[in-house]
Amino acid sequence: MDVNIFEIFLRVVDFAVPIVIMIFIGLMGAGMLIELGVMKKFSGIARPLFKYTNLPDSCASTFLVALGSTVAANSMVLKLKESECLENKEVILCASLNSTPAYFREILTYQIPIVLPALGLIVGGFY
């Protein structure tokens, strides 16, 4: 069996580069939207969810960012904490709420397109 390491490396790079580019574009886009203040304008969408938590509107903005990237959302929470807009209890609750969209995003980006075709409808559905 003749294994060409260079050919395997090229195949891995060919597979990984588009994924890395999409991740980079997504994180840069989310970061730009955060810095330009666009996400704060959309915080009204998540405001009903946060109305009962007594958290500031900035936490609703981070929740919307978490739909795209949990890392970007929690970075936003850290920035709010450092600028003394949030207290420690608010940071913990806000970061916990930011982890919720990750499960729905995983279902749409991993479970349905990868697991279901690989395992089949019945086994993949149980998984």
Coordinates of N, CA and C in Angstrom, one line a residue:
M1 N 0.8 -1.2 0.0 CA 0.0 0.0 0.0 C 0.9 1.2 0.0
D2 N 0.8 2.0 -1.0 CA 1.6 3.2 -1.2 C 0.8 4.4 -0.7
V3 N 1.2 5.0 0.4 CA 0.5 6.1 1.0 C 1.3 7.4 0.8
N4 N 0.7 8.3 0.1 CA 1.4 9.5 -0.2 C 1.0 10.6 0.8
I5 N 1.9 10.9 1.8 CA 1.5 11.8 2.8 C 1.2 13.2 2.3
F6 N 1.9 13.6 1.3 CA 1.6 15.0 0.7 C 0.2 15.0 0.1
E7 N -0.2 14.0 -0.6 CA -1.5 13.9 -1.2 C -2.6 14.0 -0.1
I8 N -2.4 13.2 1.0 CA -3.3 13.3 2.1 C -3.4 14.7 2.7
F9 N -2.3 15.3 2.9 CA -2.2 16.7 3.4 C -3.0 17.6 2.5
L10 N -2.8 17.5 1.2 CA -3.5 18.4 0.3 C -5.0 18.1 0.4
R11 N -5.5 16.9 0.5 CA -6.9 16.6 0.6 C -7.5 17.2 1.9
V12 N -6.7 17.1 3.0 CA -7.1 17.7 4.3 C -7.3 19.2 4.2
V13 N -6.2 19.8 3.6 CA -6.3 21.3 3.4 C -7.4 21.7 2.5
D14 N -7.6 20.9 1.5 CA -8.7 21.2 0.5 C -10.1 21.2 1.3
F15 N -10.2 20.2 2.2 CA -11.4 20.1 3.0 C -11.5 21.2 4.1
A16 N -10.4 21.5 4.7 CA -10.5 22.4 5.9 C -10.5 23.9 5.6
V17 N -9.9 24.3 4.5 CA -9.7 25.7 4.2 C -11.1 26.4 4.0
P18 N -12.0 25.8 3.2 CA -13.4 26.5 3.1 C -14.1 26.6 4.4
I19 N -13.9 25.6 5.3 CA -14.6 25.7 6.6 C -14.0 26.8 7.5
V20 N -12.6 26.9 7.5 CA -11.9 28.0 8.2 C -12.3 29.3 7.7
I21 N -12.4 29.5 6.4 CA -12.8 30.7 5.8 C -14.2 31.1 6.2
M22 N -15.1 30.2 6.2 CA -16.5 30.5 6.6 C -16.6 30.9 8.1
I23 N -15.8 30.2 9.0 CA -15.8 30.6 10.4 C -15.2 32.0 10.6
F24 N -14.1 32.3 9.8 CA -13.5 33.6 9.9 C -14.5 34.7 9.5
I25 N -15.1 34.5 8.4 CA -16.1 35.5 7.9 C -17.2 35.7 8.9
G26 N -17.7 34.6 9.5 CA -18.8 34.7 10.4 C -18.4 35.5 11.7
L27 N -17.2 35.1 12.2 CA -16.7 35.8 13.4 C -16.4 37.3 13.1
M28 N -15.8 37.6 12.0 CA -15.5 39.0 11.6 C -16.8 39.7 11.4
G29 N -17.8 39.1 10.7 CA -19.1 39.8 10.5 C -19.8 40.1 11.8
A30 N -19.8 39.1 12.7 CA -20.5 39.3 14.0 C -19.7 40.4 14.8
G31 N -18.4 40.4 14.8 CA -17.6 41.4 15.5 C -17.9 42.8 14.9
M32 N -18.0 42.9 13.6 CA -18.3 44.2 13.0 C -19.7 44.7 13.4
L33 N -20.6 43.8 13.3 CA -22.0 44.2 13.7 C -22.1 44.6 15.2
I34 N -21.3 44.0 16.0 CA -21.3 44.4 17.4 C -20.6 45.7 17.6
E35 N -19.5 45.9 17.0 CA -18.8 47.2 17.1 C -19.5 48.4 16.5
L36 N -20.3 48.1 15.4 CA -21.0 49.2 14.8 C -22.3 49.5 15.5
G37 N -22.7 48.7 16.5 CA -23.9 48.9 17.3 C -25.2 48.4 16.6
V38 N -25.0 47.6 15.6 CA -26.2 47.1 14.9 C -27.0 46.1 15.7
M39 N -26.2 45.3 16.5 CA -26.9 44.2 17.3 C -27.7 44.8 18.4
K40 N -27.4 46.0 18.9 CA -28.2 46.6 19.9 C -29.5 47.0 19.4
K41 N -29.6 47.4 18.1 CA -30.9 47.8 17.5 C -31.8 46.6 17.4
F42 N -31.2 45.4 17.2 CA -32.0 44.1 17.1 C -32.4 43.5 18.5
S43 N -31.9 44.2 19.6 CA -32.2 43.6 20.9 C -33.7 43.6 21.2
G44 N -34.5 44.4 20.5 CA -35.9 44.4 20.8 C -36.5 43.0 20.4
I45 N -35.9 42.3 19.5 CA -36.5 40.9 19.2 C -36.4 40.0 20.4
A46 N -35.3 40.1 21.1 CA -35.1 39.2 22.3 C -35.6 39.8 23.6
R47 N -36.1 41.0 23.5 CA -36.5 41.7 24.8 C -37.6 41.0 25.5
P48 N -38.6 40.4 24.9 CA -39.7 39.7 25.6 C -39.1 38.6 26.5
L49 N -38.1 37.9 26.0 CA -37.5 36.8 26.7 C -36.7 37.3 28.0
F50 N -36.1 38.5 27.8 CA -35.3 39.1 28.9 C -36.1 40.0 29.8
K51 N -37.4 40.2 29.5 CA -38.2 41.1 30.3 C -38.4 40.5 31.7
Y52 N -38.5 39.2 31.9 CA -38.7 38.6 33.2 C -37.4 38.3 33.9
T53 N -36.3 38.5 33.3 CA -35.0 38.2 34.0 C -34.4 39.5 34.6
N54 N -35.0 40.6 34.4 CA -34.5 41.9 34.9 C -33.1 42.2 34.5
L55 N -32.7 41.7 33.3 CA -31.4 42.0 32.7 C -31.5 43.2 31.8
P56 N -30.4 43.9 31.6 CA -30.4 45.1 30.7 C -30.6 44.6 29.3
D57 N -30.9 45.6 28.4 CA -31.1 45.3 27.0 C -29.8 44.8 26.3
S58 N -28.7 45.2 26.9 CA -27.4 44.7 26.3 C -27.3 43.2 26.3
C59 N -27.9 42.5 27.3 CA -27.9 41.1 27.4 C -28.8 40.5 26.3
A60 N -29.8 41.2 25.9 CA -30.7 40.7 24.8 C -29.9 40.8 23.5
S61 N -29.0 41.8 23.4 CA -28.2 41.9 22.2 C -27.2 40.7 22.2
T62 N -26.6 40.4 23.3 CA -25.6 39.3 23.3 C -26.3 38.0 23.0
F63 N -27.6 37.8 23.4 CA -28.3 36.6 23.1 C -28.5 36.5 21.6
L64 N -28.8 37.6 20.9 CA -28.9 37.5 19.4 C -27.6 37.2 18.8
V65 N -26.5 37.7 19.3 CA -25.2 37.4 18.8 C -24.9 35.9 19.0
A66 N -25.3 35.4 20.1 CA -25.1 33.9 20.4 C -25.7 33.0 19.4
L67 N -26.7 33.5 18.6 CA -27.3 32.7 17.6 C -26.3 32.4 16.5
G68 N -25.3 33.3 16.3 CA -24.3 33.2 15.3 C -23.0 32.6 16.0
S69 N -22.6 33.1 17.1 CA -21.4 32.7 17.7 C -21.5 32.9 19.2
T70 N -21.4 31.8 20.0 CA -21.4 31.9 21.5 C -20.1 32.6 22.0
V71 N -19.0 32.3 21.3 CA -17.8 33.0 21.7 C -17.9 34.5 21.5
A72 N -18.4 34.9 20.4 CA -18.6 36.4 20.2 C -19.5 37.0 21.3
A73 N -20.6 36.3 21.6 CA -21.6 36.7 22.6 C -20.9 36.9 23.9
N74 N -20.2 35.9 24.3 CA -19.6 35.9 25.7 C -18.4 36.9 25.7
S75 N -17.8 37.2 24.6 CA -16.8 38.3 24.5 C -17.5 39.6 24.7
M76 N -18.7 39.7 24.2 CA -19.5 40.9 24.3 C -19.9 41.1 25.8
V77 N -20.2 40.0 26.5 CA -20.6 40.1 27.9 C -19.3 40.5 28.7
L78 N -18.2 40.0 28.4 CA -17.0 40.4 29.1 C -16.7 41.9 28.9
K79 N -16.9 42.3 27.7 CA -16.7 43.8 27.4 C -17.6 44.6 28.3
L80 N -18.9 44.2 28.4 CA -19.9 44.9 29.2 C -19.5 44.8 30.7
K81 N -19.0 43.7 31.1 CA -18.5 43.6 32.5 C -17.3 44.5 32.8
E82 N -16.4 44.6 31.9 CA -15.2 45.4 32.0 C -15.6 46.9 32.0
S83 N -16.6 47.3 31.3 CA -17.0 48.7 31.3 C -18.1 49.0 32.4
E84 N -18.2 48.0 33.3 CA -19.1 48.1 34.5 C -20.5 48.4 34.1
C85 N -21.0 47.8 33.0 CA -22.4 47.9 32.7 C -23.2 46.7 33.3
L86 N -22.5 45.6 33.6 CA -23.1 44.4 34.2 C -22.4 44.1 35.5
E87 N -23.2 43.6 36.5 CA -22.7 43.1 37.7 C -22.4 41.6 37.6
N88 N -21.7 41.0 38.6 CA -21.3 39.6 38.5 C -22.5 38.7 38.3
K89 N -23.6 38.9 39.0 CA -24.7 38.0 38.9 C -25.3 38.1 37.5
E90 N -25.4 39.3 36.9 CA -25.9 39.5 35.6 C -25.0 38.8 34.6
V91 N -23.7 38.8 34.8 CA -22.8 38.2 33.8 C -23.0 36.7 33.8
I92 N -23.2 36.1 35.0 CA -23.4 34.6 35.1 C -24.7 34.3 34.4
L93 N -25.8 35.0 34.6 CA -27.1 34.7 34.0 C -27.0 34.9 32.5
C94 N -26.4 36.0 32.1 CA -26.4 36.3 30.7 C -25.5 35.3 29.9
A95 N -24.4 34.9 30.5 CA -23.6 33.9 29.8 C -24.3 32.5 29.8
S96 N -25.1 32.2 30.8 CA -25.8 31.0 30.8 C -26.9 31.0 29.7
L97 N -27.6 32.1 29.6 CA -28.6 32.3 28.5 C -28.0 32.2 27.1
N98 N -26.7 32.7 27.0 CA -26.1 32.7 25.7 C -25.7 31.3 25.2
S99 N -25.6 30.4 26.1 CA -25.3 29.0 25.7 C -26.5 28.3 25.1
T100 N -27.7 28.8 25.4 CA -28.9 28.1 24.9 C -29.0 28.0 23.3
P101 N -28.7 29.1 22.6 CA -28.8 29.0 21.1 C -27.9 28.0 20.5
A102 N -26.8 27.7 21.2 CA -25.8 26.8 20.6 C -26.4 25.4 20.4
Y103 N -27.4 25.0 21.2 CA -28.0 23.7 21.0 C -28.9 23.6 19.7
F104 N -29.6 24.7 19.5 CA -30.4 24.8 18.3 C -29.6 24.9 17.1
R105 N -28.5 25.7 17.2 CA -27.6 25.8 16.0 C -26.9 24.5 15.7
E106 N -26.6 23.7 16.7 CA -26.0 22.4 16.5 C -26.9 21.5 15.8
I107 N -28.2 21.5 16.1 CA -29.2 20.7 15.5 C -29.2 21.0 14.0
L108 N -29.2 22.3 13.7 CA -29.4 22.7 12.3 C -28.1 22.6 11.5
T109 N -26.9 22.7 12.1 CA -25.6 22.7 11.4 C -24.9 21.4 11.5
Y110 N -25.2 20.5 12.5 CA -24.5 19.3 12.6 C -25.4 18.1 12.6
Q111 N -26.4 18.1 13.4 CA -27.3 16.9 13.5 C -28.0 16.5 12.2
I112 N -28.7 17.5 11.7 CA -29.5 17.2 10.5 C -28.6 17.0 9.3
P113 N -27.7 17.8 8.9 CA -26.9 17.6 7.7 C -25.9 16.5 7.7
I114 N -25.4 16.2 8.9 CA -24.3 15.2 9.0 C -24.8 13.9 9.6
V115 N -25.4 13.9 10.8 CA -25.7 12.7 11.5 C -26.8 11.9 10.8
L116 N -27.9 12.6 10.4 CA -29.0 11.9 9.8 C -28.6 11.2 8.5
P117 N -27.9 11.8 7.6 CA -27.5 11.0 6.4 C -26.5 9.9 6.7
A118 N -25.6 10.1 7.7 CA -24.6 9.1 8.0 C -25.2 7.9 8.8
L119 N -26.1 8.1 9.7 CA -26.7 7.0 10.5 C -28.1 6.6 10.0
G120 N -28.7 7.3 9.1 CA -30.0 7.0 8.7 C -31.1 7.7 9.5
L121 N -32.3 7.7 9.0 CA -33.4 8.4 9.7 C -33.7 7.8 11.1
I122 N -33.8 6.5 11.2 CA -34.2 6.0 12.5 C -33.1 6.1 13.5
V123 N -31.9 5.6 13.2 CA -30.8 5.6 14.2 C -30.4 7.1 14.4
G124 N -30.3 7.9 13.4 CA -29.9 9.3 13.5 C -30.9 10.1 14.3
G125 N -32.2 9.7 14.1 CA -33.3 10.4 14.8 C -33.2 10.1 16.3
F126 N -32.9 8.8 16.7 CA -32.7 8.5 18.1 C -31.5 9.2 18.7
Y127 N -30.4 9.3 17.9 CA -29.2 9.9 18.4 C -29.4 11.4 18.7

